[in-house]
Short mmCIF file of C-alpha atoms and ligand atoms in Angstrom, two decimals:
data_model
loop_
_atom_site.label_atom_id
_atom_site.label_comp_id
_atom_site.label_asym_id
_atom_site.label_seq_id
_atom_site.Cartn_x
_atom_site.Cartn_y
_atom_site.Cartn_z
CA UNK A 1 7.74 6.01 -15.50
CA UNK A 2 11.37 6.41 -14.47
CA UNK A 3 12.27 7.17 -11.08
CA UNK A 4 14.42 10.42 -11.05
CA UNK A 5 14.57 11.10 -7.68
CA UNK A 6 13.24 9.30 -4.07
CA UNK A 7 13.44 11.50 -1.12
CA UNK A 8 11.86 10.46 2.30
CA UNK A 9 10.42 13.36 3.61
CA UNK A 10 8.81 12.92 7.32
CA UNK A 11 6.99 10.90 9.48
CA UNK A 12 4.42 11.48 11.83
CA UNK A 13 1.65 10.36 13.42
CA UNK A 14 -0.82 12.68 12.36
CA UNK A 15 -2.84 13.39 9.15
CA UNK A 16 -2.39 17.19 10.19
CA UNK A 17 1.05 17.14 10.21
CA UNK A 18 1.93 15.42 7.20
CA UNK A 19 3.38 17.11 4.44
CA UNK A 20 0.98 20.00 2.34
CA UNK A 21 2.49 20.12 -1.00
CA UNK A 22 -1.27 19.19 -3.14
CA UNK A 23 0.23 16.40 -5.06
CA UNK A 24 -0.95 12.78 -5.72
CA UNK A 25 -0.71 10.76 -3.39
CA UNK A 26 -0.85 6.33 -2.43
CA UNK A 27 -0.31 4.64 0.37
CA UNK A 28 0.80 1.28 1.21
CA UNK A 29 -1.20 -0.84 3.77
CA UNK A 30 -1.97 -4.23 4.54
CA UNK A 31 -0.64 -7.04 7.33
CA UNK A 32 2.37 -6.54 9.02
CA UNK A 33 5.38 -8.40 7.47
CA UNK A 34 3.72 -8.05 3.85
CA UNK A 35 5.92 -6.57 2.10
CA UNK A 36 4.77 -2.43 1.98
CA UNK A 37 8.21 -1.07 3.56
CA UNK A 38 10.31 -3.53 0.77
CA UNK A 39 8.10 -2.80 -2.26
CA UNK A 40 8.91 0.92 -1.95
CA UNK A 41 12.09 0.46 -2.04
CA UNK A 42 11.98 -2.53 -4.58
CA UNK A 43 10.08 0.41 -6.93
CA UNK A 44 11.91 3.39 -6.02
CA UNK A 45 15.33 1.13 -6.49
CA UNK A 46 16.62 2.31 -3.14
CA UNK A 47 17.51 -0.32 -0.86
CA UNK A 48 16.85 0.68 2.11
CA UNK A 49 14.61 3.90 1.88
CA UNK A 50 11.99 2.52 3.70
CA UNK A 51 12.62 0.47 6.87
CA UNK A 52 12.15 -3.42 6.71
CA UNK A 53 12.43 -6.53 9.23
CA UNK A 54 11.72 -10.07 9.11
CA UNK A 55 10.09 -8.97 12.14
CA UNK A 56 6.30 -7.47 12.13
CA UNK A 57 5.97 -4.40 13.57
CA UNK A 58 8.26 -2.32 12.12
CA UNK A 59 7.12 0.71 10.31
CA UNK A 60 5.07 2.75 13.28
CA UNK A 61 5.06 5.72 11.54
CA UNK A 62 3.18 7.56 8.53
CA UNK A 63 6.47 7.82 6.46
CA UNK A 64 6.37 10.18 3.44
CA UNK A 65 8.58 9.90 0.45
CA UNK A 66 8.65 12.26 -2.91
CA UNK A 67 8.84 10.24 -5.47
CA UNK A 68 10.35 12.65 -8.61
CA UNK A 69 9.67 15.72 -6.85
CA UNK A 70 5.57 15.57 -8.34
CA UNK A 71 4.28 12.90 -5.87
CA UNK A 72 4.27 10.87 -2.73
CA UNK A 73 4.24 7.45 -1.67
CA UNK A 74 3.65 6.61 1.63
CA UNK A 75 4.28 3.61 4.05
CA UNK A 76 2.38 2.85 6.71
CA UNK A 77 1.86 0.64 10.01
CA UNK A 78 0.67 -3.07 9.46
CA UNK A 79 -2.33 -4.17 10.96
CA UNK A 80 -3.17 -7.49 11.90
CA UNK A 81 0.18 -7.50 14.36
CA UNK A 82 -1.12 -9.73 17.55
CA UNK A 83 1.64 -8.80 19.80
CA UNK A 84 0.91 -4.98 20.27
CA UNK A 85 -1.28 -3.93 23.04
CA UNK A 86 -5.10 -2.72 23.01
CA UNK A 87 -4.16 0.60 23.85
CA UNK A 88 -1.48 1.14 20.81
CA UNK A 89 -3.92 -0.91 18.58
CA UNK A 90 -6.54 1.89 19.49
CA UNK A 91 -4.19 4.53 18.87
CA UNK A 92 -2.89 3.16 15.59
CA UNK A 93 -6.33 2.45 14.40
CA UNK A 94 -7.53 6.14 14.92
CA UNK A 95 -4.17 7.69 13.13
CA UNK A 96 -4.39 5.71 10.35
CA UNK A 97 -8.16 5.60 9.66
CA UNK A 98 -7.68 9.71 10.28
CA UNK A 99 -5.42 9.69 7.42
CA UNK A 100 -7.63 7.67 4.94
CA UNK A 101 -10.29 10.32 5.78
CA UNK A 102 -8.83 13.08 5.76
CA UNK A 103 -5.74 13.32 3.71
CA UNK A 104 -6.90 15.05 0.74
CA UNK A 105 -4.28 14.72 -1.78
CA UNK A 106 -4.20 10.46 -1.37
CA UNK A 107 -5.21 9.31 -4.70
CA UNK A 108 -5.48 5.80 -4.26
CA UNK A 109 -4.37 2.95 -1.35
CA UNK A 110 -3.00 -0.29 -2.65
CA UNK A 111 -3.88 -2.87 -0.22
CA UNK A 112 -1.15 -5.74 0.07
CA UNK A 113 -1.61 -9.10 0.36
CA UNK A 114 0.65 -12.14 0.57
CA UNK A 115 -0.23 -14.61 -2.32
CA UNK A 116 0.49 -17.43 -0.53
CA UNK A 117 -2.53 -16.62 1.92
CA UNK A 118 -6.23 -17.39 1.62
CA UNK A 119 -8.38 -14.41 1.89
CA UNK A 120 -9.01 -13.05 5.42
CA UNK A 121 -11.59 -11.19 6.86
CA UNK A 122 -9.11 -8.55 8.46
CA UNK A 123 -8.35 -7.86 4.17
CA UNK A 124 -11.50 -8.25 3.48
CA UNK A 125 -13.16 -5.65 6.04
CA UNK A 126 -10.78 -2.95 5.64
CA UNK A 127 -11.18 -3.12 1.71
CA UNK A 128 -14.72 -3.10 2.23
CA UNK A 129 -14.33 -0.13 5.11
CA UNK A 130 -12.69 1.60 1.80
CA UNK A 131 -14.84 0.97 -0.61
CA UNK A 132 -17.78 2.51 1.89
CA UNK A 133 -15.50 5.45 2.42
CA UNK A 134 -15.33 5.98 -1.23
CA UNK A 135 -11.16 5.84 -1.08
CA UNK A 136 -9.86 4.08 -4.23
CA UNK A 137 -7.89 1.20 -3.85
CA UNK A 138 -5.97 -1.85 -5.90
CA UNK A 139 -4.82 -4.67 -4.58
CA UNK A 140 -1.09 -5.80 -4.55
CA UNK A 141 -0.36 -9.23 -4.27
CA UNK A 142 3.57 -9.54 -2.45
CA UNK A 143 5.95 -12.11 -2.50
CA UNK A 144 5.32 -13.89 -6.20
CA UNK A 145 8.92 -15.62 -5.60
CA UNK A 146 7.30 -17.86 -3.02
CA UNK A 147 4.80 -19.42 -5.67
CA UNK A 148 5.32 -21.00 -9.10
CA UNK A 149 2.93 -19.57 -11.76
CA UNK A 150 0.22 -21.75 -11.77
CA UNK A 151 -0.42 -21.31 -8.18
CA UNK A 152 0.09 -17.64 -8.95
CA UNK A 153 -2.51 -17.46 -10.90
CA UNK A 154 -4.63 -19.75 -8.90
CA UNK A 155 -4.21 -17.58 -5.84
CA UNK A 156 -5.07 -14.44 -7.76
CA UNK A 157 -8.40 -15.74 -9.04
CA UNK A 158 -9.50 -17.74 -6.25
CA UNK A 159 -8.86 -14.21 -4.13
CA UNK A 160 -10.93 -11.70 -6.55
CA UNK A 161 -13.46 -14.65 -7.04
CA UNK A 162 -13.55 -14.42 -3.07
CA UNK A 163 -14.18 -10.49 -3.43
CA UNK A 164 -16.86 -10.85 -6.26
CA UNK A 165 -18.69 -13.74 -4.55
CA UNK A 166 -18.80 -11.27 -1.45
CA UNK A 167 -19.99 -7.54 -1.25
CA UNK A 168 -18.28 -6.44 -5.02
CA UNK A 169 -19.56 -5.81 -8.08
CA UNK A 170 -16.23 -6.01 -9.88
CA UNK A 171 -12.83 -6.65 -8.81
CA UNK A 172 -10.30 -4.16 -8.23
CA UNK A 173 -7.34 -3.44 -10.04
CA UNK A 174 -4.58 -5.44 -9.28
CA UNK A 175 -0.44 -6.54 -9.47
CA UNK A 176 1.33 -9.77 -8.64
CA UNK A 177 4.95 -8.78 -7.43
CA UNK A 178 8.05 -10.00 -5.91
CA UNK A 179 10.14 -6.93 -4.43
CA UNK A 180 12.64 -10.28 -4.17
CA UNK A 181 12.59 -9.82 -8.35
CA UNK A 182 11.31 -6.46 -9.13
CA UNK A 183 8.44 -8.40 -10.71
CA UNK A 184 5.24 -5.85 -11.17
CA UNK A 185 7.19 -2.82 -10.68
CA UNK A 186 6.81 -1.57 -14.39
CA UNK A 187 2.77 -2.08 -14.29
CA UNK A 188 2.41 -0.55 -10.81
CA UNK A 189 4.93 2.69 -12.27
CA UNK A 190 2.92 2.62 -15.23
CA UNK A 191 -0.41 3.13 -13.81
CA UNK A 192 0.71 5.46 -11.41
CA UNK A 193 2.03 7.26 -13.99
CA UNK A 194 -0.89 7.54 -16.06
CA UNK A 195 -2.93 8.82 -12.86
CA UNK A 196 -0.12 11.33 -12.64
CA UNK A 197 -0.82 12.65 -15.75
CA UNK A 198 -4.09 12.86 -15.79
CA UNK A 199 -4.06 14.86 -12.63
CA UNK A 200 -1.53 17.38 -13.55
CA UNK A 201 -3.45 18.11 -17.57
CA UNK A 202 -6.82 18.69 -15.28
CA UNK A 203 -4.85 20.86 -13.51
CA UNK A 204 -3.76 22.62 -16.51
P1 LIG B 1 5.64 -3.85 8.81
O1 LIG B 1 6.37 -2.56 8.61
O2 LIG B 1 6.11 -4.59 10.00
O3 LIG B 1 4.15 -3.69 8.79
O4 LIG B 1 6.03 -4.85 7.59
P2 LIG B 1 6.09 -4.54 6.02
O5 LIG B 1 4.77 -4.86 5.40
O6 LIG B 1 6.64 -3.20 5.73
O7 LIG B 1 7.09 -5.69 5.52
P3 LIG B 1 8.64 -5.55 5.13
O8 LIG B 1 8.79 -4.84 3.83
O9 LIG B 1 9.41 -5.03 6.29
O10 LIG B 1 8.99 -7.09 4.83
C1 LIG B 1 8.75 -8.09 5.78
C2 LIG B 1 9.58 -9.33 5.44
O11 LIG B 1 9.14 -9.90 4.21
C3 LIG B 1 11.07 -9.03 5.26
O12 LIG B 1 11.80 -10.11 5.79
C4 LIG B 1 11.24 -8.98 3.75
O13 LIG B 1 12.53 -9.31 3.32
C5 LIG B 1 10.22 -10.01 3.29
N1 LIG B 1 9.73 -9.70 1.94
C6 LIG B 1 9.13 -8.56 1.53
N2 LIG B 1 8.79 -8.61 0.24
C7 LIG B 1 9.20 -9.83 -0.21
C8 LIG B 1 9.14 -10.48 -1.48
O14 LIG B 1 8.64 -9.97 -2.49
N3 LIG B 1 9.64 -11.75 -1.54
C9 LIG B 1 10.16 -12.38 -0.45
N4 LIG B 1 10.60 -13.62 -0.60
N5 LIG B 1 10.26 -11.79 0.75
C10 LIG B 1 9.78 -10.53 0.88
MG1 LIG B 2 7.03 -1.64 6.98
#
């Protein structure tokens, strides 16, 4: 898929208010300081679309951008950031599970993880809070430049082997990617893409 056109549109802090337009929708989420803000603009090819830091915390906001004026992709909060409060981890934690409940037009989430890392149970228990919520997800591995290949691929198995040891049947789909070096942004645009199309010939 080529990307035409990447508008941000709003952001809010409230499933109600985000935008209406029924069109597919995925949403980034994972730790803070994964990578979510910096792979939208590493696949949209706008530098700084989405807001990024060296410093967790940074996106606060449900943040919607059309994508080709036929879909949205959305950046979200981390979670996982120690040095907010109780109170705004409460508040973030009821806006953003809101959204994954609610939001009818998301298609899928793609959960991020850094390669580098071992599984955690933070990943692992909000996959699994998905997967009992019956919301779609894949899994996008971030920072590839950090890793050469064989520990790439070591990383990757050792992780889904993790998730298939543990409370899955099958592993999910899933992208290795360095926004550093575009790598995976053709396979994530590609199946996207193919979602896309599927949704708008059903719709007919
Ligand atoms: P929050 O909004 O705070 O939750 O963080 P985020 O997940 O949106 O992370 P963000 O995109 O802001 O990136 C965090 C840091 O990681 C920044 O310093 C980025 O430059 C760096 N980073 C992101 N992706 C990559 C990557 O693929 N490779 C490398 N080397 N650094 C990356
Ligand atoms: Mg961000």
């Amino acid at each position: 898929m080529k990307i035409k056109s990447a508008d941000f549109v709003m952001s809010n802090s409230s499933v109600e208010s985000c935008p209406s337009d029924p069109i597919p929708e995925y949403a980034f989420i994972g730790r803070s300081n994964v990578g979510k803000s910096s792979l939208i603009n590493m696949l949209t090819e706008r530098k700084s679309l989405a807001k990024t830091s060296g410093r967790p915390g940074k996106t606060q906001l449900i943040n919607h951008f059309r994508i080709n004026d036929n879909w949205f992709l959305v950046d979200l909060p981390g979670y996982g950031y120690a040095r907010v409060s109780k109170k705004e981890k409460k508040t973030f934690q009821k806006y953003i599970t809101e959204y994954f409940l609610k939001r009818r037009q998301l298609i899928s989430a793609f959960v991020l993880i850094d390669i580098r890392h071992d599984p955690q149970p933070i990943d692992l228990q909000f996959m699994e809070w998905l997967g009992e919520n019956s919301i779609p997800f894949g899994i996008i591995f971030t920072k590839a430049d950090k890793l050469k290949p064989n520990a790439i691929n070591r990383q990757v198995e050792g992780y889904l082997k993790t998730m298939t040891d543990g409370a899955w049947e099958e592993a999910p789909v899933h992208f290795v990617t360095s926004s550093l070096k575009a790598t995976g942004r053709d396979e994530i645009l590609e199946y996207i893409g193919q979602i896309n199309s599927d949704f708008f010939s059903h719709q007919g």
